[in-house]
C-alpha atoms as a printed R data frame, in Angstrom:
    type eleno elety resid chain resno       x       y       z
1   ATOM     1    CA   MET     A     1 -10.772 -24.070   6.577
2   ATOM     2    CA   ILE     A     2  -9.012 -25.957   3.781
3   ATOM     3    CA   ALA     A     3  -5.221 -25.734   3.950
4   ATOM     4    CA   GLY     A     4  -3.102 -25.827   0.830
5   ATOM     5    CA   ILE     A     5   0.280 -27.484   1.341
6   ATOM     6    CA   ASP     A     6   3.390 -27.534  -0.827
7   ATOM     7    CA   GLU     A     7   7.152 -27.914  -0.481
8   ATOM     8    CA   ALA     A     8  10.212 -26.205  -1.946
9   ATOM     9    CA   GLY     A     9  13.726 -27.507  -2.441
10  ATOM    10    CA   ARG     A    10  13.051 -31.200  -2.804
11  ATOM    11    CA   GLY     A    11  15.264 -31.500  -5.891
12  ATOM    12    CA   CYS     A    12  18.185 -29.465  -4.558
13  ATOM    13    CA   LEU     A    13  21.643 -30.783  -3.740
14  ATOM    14    CA   ALA     A    14  22.005 -28.547  -0.701
15  ATOM    15    CA   GLY     A    15  19.978 -26.881   2.024
16  ATOM    16    CA   PRO     A    16  16.852 -27.799   3.978
17  ATOM    17    CA   VAL     A    17  13.561 -28.690   2.360
18  ATOM    18    CA   TYR     A    18  10.769 -26.231   3.184
19  ATOM    19    CA   ALA     A    19   6.999 -26.620   3.331
20  ATOM    20    CA   ALA     A    20   4.134 -24.213   3.857
21  ATOM    21    CA   ALA     A    21   0.489 -24.562   4.827
22  ATOM    22    CA   VAL     A    22  -1.943 -21.775   3.910
23  ATOM    23    CA   VAL     A    23  -5.628 -21.271   4.677
24  ATOM    24    CA   LEU     A    24  -6.780 -18.545   2.300
25  ATOM    25    CA   GLY     A    25  -9.529 -16.102   3.161
26  ATOM    26    CA   PRO     A    26 -12.262 -14.952   0.792
27  ATOM    27    CA   TRP     A    27  -9.821 -12.617  -0.962
28  ATOM    28    CA   VAL     A    28  -7.237 -14.324  -3.194
29  ATOM    29    CA   PRO     A    29  -4.245 -12.117  -4.091
30  ATOM    30    CA   ASP     A    30  -4.278 -11.062  -7.723
31  ATOM    31    CA   GLY     A    31  -1.700 -12.804  -9.883
32  ATOM    32    CA   ILE     A    32  -1.270 -15.841  -7.632
33  ATOM    33    CA   ASN     A    33   0.179 -18.824  -9.480
34  ATOM    34    CA   ASP     A    34   2.578 -21.740  -9.187
35  ATOM    35    CA   SER     A    35   5.751 -20.243  -7.693
36  ATOM    36    CA   LYS     A    36   7.856 -21.738 -10.509
37  ATOM    37    CA   LYS     A    37   5.943 -19.617 -13.025
38  ATOM    38    CA   LEU     A    38   6.593 -16.339 -11.196
39  ATOM    39    CA   SER     A    39   9.610 -14.053 -11.187
40  ATOM    40    CA   PRO     A    40  11.505 -13.624  -7.888
41  ATOM    41    CA   ALA     A    41  10.180 -10.071  -7.534
42  ATOM    42    CA   ARG     A    42   6.606 -11.228  -8.124
43  ATOM    43    CA   ARG     A    43   6.999 -14.038  -5.587
44  ATOM    44    CA   GLU     A    44   8.304 -11.606  -2.983
45  ATOM    45    CA   ALA     A    45   5.349  -9.257  -3.498
46  ATOM    46    CA   LEU     A    46   2.841 -12.102  -3.321
47  ATOM    47    CA   PHE     A    47   4.540 -13.503  -0.209
48  ATOM    48    CA   GLU     A    48   3.704 -10.314   1.678
49  ATOM    49    CA   ARG     A    49   0.145 -10.189   0.315
50  ATOM    50    CA   ILE     A    50  -0.535 -13.808   1.225
51  ATOM    51    CA   CYS     A    51   0.791 -13.383   4.755
52  ATOM    52    CA   ALA     A    52  -1.351 -10.264   5.221
53  ATOM    53    CA   SER     A    53  -4.601 -11.685   3.812
54  ATOM    54    CA   ALA     A    54  -4.610 -15.415   4.634
55  ATOM    55    CA   LEU     A    55  -6.736 -16.661   7.513
56  ATOM    56    CA   ASP     A    56  -3.803 -18.754   8.674
57  ATOM    57    CA   TRP     A    57  -0.355 -19.737   7.413
58  ATOM    58    CA   SER     A    58   2.780 -21.487   8.583
59  ATOM    59    CA   ILE     A    59   6.203 -22.313   7.146
60  ATOM    60    CA   ALA     A    60   8.479 -25.097   8.384
61  ATOM    61    CA   ARG     A    61  11.460 -27.117   7.252
62  ATOM    62    CA   ALA     A    62  13.318 -30.408   7.561
63  ATOM    63    CA   GLU     A    63  17.067 -30.193   8.012
64  ATOM    64    CA   VAL     A    64  19.828 -31.545   5.794
65  ATOM    65    CA   GLU     A    65  20.640 -34.149   8.467
66  ATOM    66    CA   GLU     A    66  17.029 -35.366   8.378
67  ATOM    67    CA   ILE     A    67  17.083 -35.564   4.589
68  ATOM    68    CA   ASP     A    68  20.184 -37.740   4.745
69  ATOM    69    CA   GLN     A    69  18.767 -39.852   7.556
70  ATOM    70    CA   PHE     A    70  15.237 -40.457   6.292
71  ATOM    71    CA   ASP     A    71  15.443 -39.704   2.512
72  ATOM    72    CA   ILE     A    72  14.098 -36.624   0.751
73  ATOM    73    CA   LEU     A    73  10.500 -37.830   0.395
74  ATOM    74    CA   ARG     A    74  10.047 -38.578   4.084
75  ATOM    75    CA   ALA     A    75  11.829 -35.361   5.024
76  ATOM    76    CA   SER     A    76   9.477 -33.396   2.739
77  ATOM    77    CA   LEU     A    77   6.442 -35.002   4.361
78  ATOM    78    CA   LEU     A    78   7.932 -34.237   7.791
79  ATOM    79    CA   ALA     A    79   8.270 -30.567   6.841
80  ATOM    80    CA   MET     A    80   4.621 -30.580   5.737
81  ATOM    81    CA   GLN     A    81   3.541 -32.076   9.073
82  ATOM    82    CA   ARG     A    82   5.477 -29.347  10.892
83  ATOM    83    CA   ALA     A    83   3.898 -26.644   8.745
84  ATOM    84    CA   VAL     A    84   0.379 -27.870   9.558
85  ATOM    85    CA   ALA     A    85   1.305 -28.183  13.236
86  ATOM    86    CA   GLY     A    86   2.255 -24.495  13.152
87  ATOM    87    CA   LEU     A    87  -1.259 -23.401  12.152
88  ATOM    88    CA   ARG     A    88  -3.449 -21.936  14.882
89  ATOM    89    CA   SER     A    89  -5.984 -24.747  14.444
90  ATOM    90    CA   MET     A    90  -6.198 -27.996  12.525
91  ATOM    91    CA   PRO     A    91  -7.808 -27.412   9.115
92  ATOM    92    CA   ARG     A    92 -10.978 -29.224   8.119
93  ATOM    93    CA   GLU     A    93  -9.101 -30.721   5.161
94  ATOM    94    CA   ALA     A    94  -5.621 -30.475   3.639
95  ATOM    95    CA   TRP     A    95  -4.888 -30.344  -0.084
96  ATOM    96    CA   VAL     A    96  -1.344 -31.394  -0.911
97  ATOM    97    CA   ASP     A    97   0.526 -30.883  -4.148
98  ATOM    98    CA   GLY     A    98   1.705 -34.197  -5.619
99  ATOM    99    CA   PRO     A    99   0.861 -37.858  -5.076
100 ATOM   100    CA   HIS     A   100   2.225 -38.282  -1.535
101 ATOM   101    CA   ALA     A   101   0.271 -37.431   1.617
102 ATOM   102    CA   PRO     A   102   1.735 -36.556   5.012
103 ATOM   103    CA   ARG     A   103   0.077 -38.089   8.068
104 ATOM   104    CA   LEU     A   104  -2.188 -35.421   9.523
105 ATOM   105    CA   ASP     A   105  -5.048 -35.278  12.015
106 ATOM   106    CA   CYS     A   106  -7.445 -34.269   9.240
107 ATOM   107    CA   PRO     A   107  -8.466 -35.676   5.849
108 ATOM   108    CA   VAL     A   108  -5.805 -35.231   3.168
109 ATOM   109    CA   ARG     A   109  -6.393 -34.905  -0.554
110 ATOM   110    CA   THR     A   110  -3.419 -35.278  -2.894
111 ATOM   111    CA   ILE     A   111  -3.544 -33.341  -6.170
112 ATOM   112    CA   VAL     A   112  -0.912 -33.965  -8.838
113 ATOM   113    CA   GLY     A   113  -0.175 -30.580 -10.360
114 ATOM   114    CA   GLY     A   114  -2.109 -28.905  -7.570
115 ATOM   115    CA   ASP     A   115   0.256 -25.938  -7.508
116 ATOM   116    CA   ALA     A   116  -1.128 -25.012 -10.946
117 ATOM   117    CA   GLN     A   117  -4.780 -25.665 -10.060
118 ATOM   118    CA   GLU     A   118  -5.669 -24.695  -6.492
119 ATOM   119    CA   PRO     A   119  -5.036 -21.163  -5.156
120 ATOM   120    CA   ALA     A   120  -4.358 -22.390  -1.610
121 ATOM   121    CA   ILE     A   121  -1.629 -24.730  -2.881
122 ATOM   122    CA   MET     A   122  -0.256 -21.952  -5.101
123 ATOM   123    CA   ALA     A   123  -0.039 -19.734  -2.028
124 ATOM   124    CA   ALA     A   124   1.775 -22.458  -0.090
125 ATOM   125    CA   SER     A   125   4.230 -22.956  -2.948
126 ATOM   126    CA   ILE     A   126   5.042 -19.228  -2.920
127 ATOM   127    CA   LEU     A   127   5.572 -19.052   0.839
128 ATOM   128    CA   ALA     A   128   7.791 -22.137   0.900
129 ATOM   129    CA   LYS     A   129   9.833 -21.004  -2.108
130 ATOM   130    CA   VAL     A   130  10.417 -17.445  -0.889
131 ATOM   131    CA   ALA     A   131  11.306 -18.549   2.647
132 ATOM   132    CA   ARG     A   132  13.796 -21.091   1.347
133 ATOM   133    CA   ASP     A   133  15.345 -18.690  -1.168
134 ATOM   134    CA   ARG     A   134  15.830 -16.091   1.570
135 ATOM   135    CA   GLU     A   135  17.607 -18.631   3.738
136 ATOM   136    CA   LEU     A   136  19.945 -19.783   0.956
137 ATOM   137    CA   ILE     A   137  20.792 -16.157   0.173
138 ATOM   138    CA   ARG     A   138  21.630 -15.617   3.853
139 ATOM   139    CA   LEU     A   139  23.748 -18.755   4.037
140 ATOM   140    CA   ASP     A   140  25.709 -17.795   0.922
141 ATOM   141    CA   ALA     A   141  27.825 -15.476   3.101
142 ATOM   142    CA   TYR     A   142  28.791 -18.394   5.351
143 ATOM   143    CA   TYR     A   143  29.717 -20.686   2.461
144 ATOM   144    CA   PRO     A   144  31.412 -18.480  -0.152
145 ATOM   145    CA   GLY     A   145  32.336 -19.894  -3.511
146 ATOM   146    CA   TYR     A   146  29.352 -22.182  -4.038
147 ATOM   147    CA   GLY     A   147  26.958 -19.555  -5.393
148 ATOM   148    CA   PHE     A   148  24.017 -20.457  -3.154
149 ATOM   149    CA   ALA     A   149  22.530 -16.964  -3.536
150 ATOM   150    CA   ARG     A   150  22.239 -17.583  -7.273
151 ATOM   151    CA   HIS     A   151  21.212 -21.221  -7.679
152 ATOM   152    CA   LYS     A   152  19.633 -21.780  -4.218
153 ATOM   153    CA   GLY     A   153  21.203 -25.230  -3.960
154 ATOM   154    CA   TYR     A   154  19.942 -26.661  -7.240
155 ATOM   155    CA   GLY     A   155  22.314 -28.735  -9.343
156 ATOM   156    CA   THR     A   156  23.235 -26.132 -11.942
157 ATOM   157    CA   PRO     A   157  26.478 -26.512 -13.943
158 ATOM   158    CA   ALA     A   158  28.039 -23.723 -11.857
159 ATOM   159    CA   HIS     A   159  27.046 -25.457  -8.609
160 ATOM   160    CA   LEU     A   160  28.387 -28.821  -9.758
161 ATOM   161    CA   ALA     A   161  31.664 -27.181 -10.804
162 ATOM   162    CA   ALA     A   162  31.981 -25.531  -7.380
163 ATOM   163    CA   LEU     A   163  31.199 -28.833  -5.677
164 ATOM   164    CA   ARG     A   164  34.008 -30.545  -7.584
165 ATOM   165    CA   ARG     A   165  36.394 -27.680  -6.850
166 ATOM   166    CA   LEU     A   166  35.619 -27.115  -3.170
167 ATOM   167    CA   GLY     A   167  34.043 -30.361  -2.059
168 ATOM   168    CA   PRO     A   168  30.777 -30.529  -0.093
169 ATOM   169    CA   CYS     A   169  30.050 -28.170   2.790
170 ATOM   170    CA   ALA     A   170  27.688 -28.670   5.738
171 ATOM   171    CA   LEU     A   171  24.729 -27.614   3.587
172 ATOM   172    CA   HIS     A   172  25.156 -30.402   1.048
173 ATOM   173    CA   ARG     A   173  22.970 -33.491   1.152
174 ATOM   174    CA   ARG     A   174  25.457 -36.350   1.441
175 ATOM   175    CA   SER     A   175  22.823 -38.912   0.458
176 ATOM   176    CA   PHE     A   176  22.557 -37.295  -3.006
177 ATOM   177    CA   SER     A   177  24.995 -38.914  -5.428
178 ATOM   178    CA   PRO     A   178  26.726 -35.742  -6.762
179 ATOM   179    CA   CYS     A   179  27.590 -34.817  -3.160
180 ATOM   180    CA   ALA     A   180  28.464 -38.329  -2.013
181 ATOM   181    CA   ALA     A   181  30.978 -38.636  -4.845
182 ATOM   182    CA   GLN     A   182  32.919 -35.676  -3.475
183 ATOM   183    CA   VAL     A   183  32.944 -36.584   0.216
184 ATOM   184    CA   GLN     A   184  36.101 -38.703   0.419
185 ATOM   185    CA   GLY     A   185  39.150 -36.774   1.545
186 ATOM   186    CA   ARG     A   186  37.299 -33.498   1.985
187 ATOM   187    CA   LEU     A   187  37.096 -31.254   5.036
188 ATOM   188    CA   GLU     A   188  33.671 -30.061   6.087
189 ATOM   189    CA   VAL     A   189  32.975 -26.421   6.825
190 ATOM   190    CA   CYS     A   190  31.347 -25.760  10.190
191 ATOM   191    CA   ALA     A   191  27.661 -24.857  10.104
192 ATOM   192    CA   PRO     A   192  26.770 -21.212  10.859
193 ATOM   193    CA   PRO     A   193  24.306 -20.111  13.537
194 ATOM   194    CA   LEU     A   194  20.723 -19.528  12.506
195 ATOM   195    CA   GLY     A   195  19.685 -15.909  12.076
196 ATOM   196    CA   ASP     A   196  17.235 -14.086  14.320
197 ATOM   197    CA   ASP     A   197  15.189 -12.451  11.547
198 ATOM   198    CA   ARG     A   198  11.980 -14.471  11.292
199 ATOM   199    CA   ALA     A   199  11.290 -13.079   7.839
200 ATOM   200    CA   THR     A   200  14.572 -14.255   6.329
201 ATOM   201    CA   SER     A   201  15.637 -17.294   8.315
202 ATOM   202    CA   ALA     A   202  14.158 -20.608   9.293
203 ATOM   203    CA   PRO     A   203  13.667 -22.250  12.692
204 ATOM   204    CA   ALA     A   204  15.303 -25.190  14.275
205 ATOM   205    CA   ALA     A   205  13.843 -28.563  13.375
206 ATOM   206    CA   GLY     A   206  10.335 -29.067  14.603
207 ATOM   207    CA   ALA     A   207   9.269 -25.406  14.672
208 ATOM   208    CA   ASN     A   208   7.526 -23.214  12.153
209 ATOM   209    CA   VAL     A   209   8.974 -19.989  10.804
210 ATOM   210    CA   ALA     A   210   5.944 -17.824  11.386
211 ATOM   211    CA   GLY     A   211   2.211 -17.677  11.103
212 ATOM   212    CA   ASN     A   212  -0.689 -15.390  11.799
213 ATOM   213    CA   ALA     A   213  -1.047 -14.933  15.500
């Protein structure tokens, strides 16, 4: 009952930050690795395998408004707390990728580079990454012109060019300097409703996307 925990989207300019908590069973999916080292197709396949084989798993997020209010580190830790809260039971111990530990009702071990060392953290990195990518692809239709389906909110040259051309939308993190520089004199696009598909959209703040029931 050790849960691996990791986040996705911390370095983005737009969109929520996601986190996942995974308690692996005795069978570890073949080919599991740090999500950054896997192709999108491989991540998608492993996402389904992890969800089917893990003893327990949960995905949660912190909203753009929370990122701007608290800062990205605290919002990331909040998403991790929500992911653990979505598990069916509190794990005996939590292993977290990186040097920062969320406050949990169980012992927490931080592991720098854990997403390249521990299978449970690798699994969490895959679930968080795939869930977030799916949401940014969905939201691309509501915010055309920014290319969210391609760059997923990261600060690519194409994204920065679109930000200068169109100004920030409701998905952009206003506390991040590239977005803050474009705020003055811009009109904000209204936020779209959340989707109903649990496999491709995320919950409102404070809830987890899904987990084994």
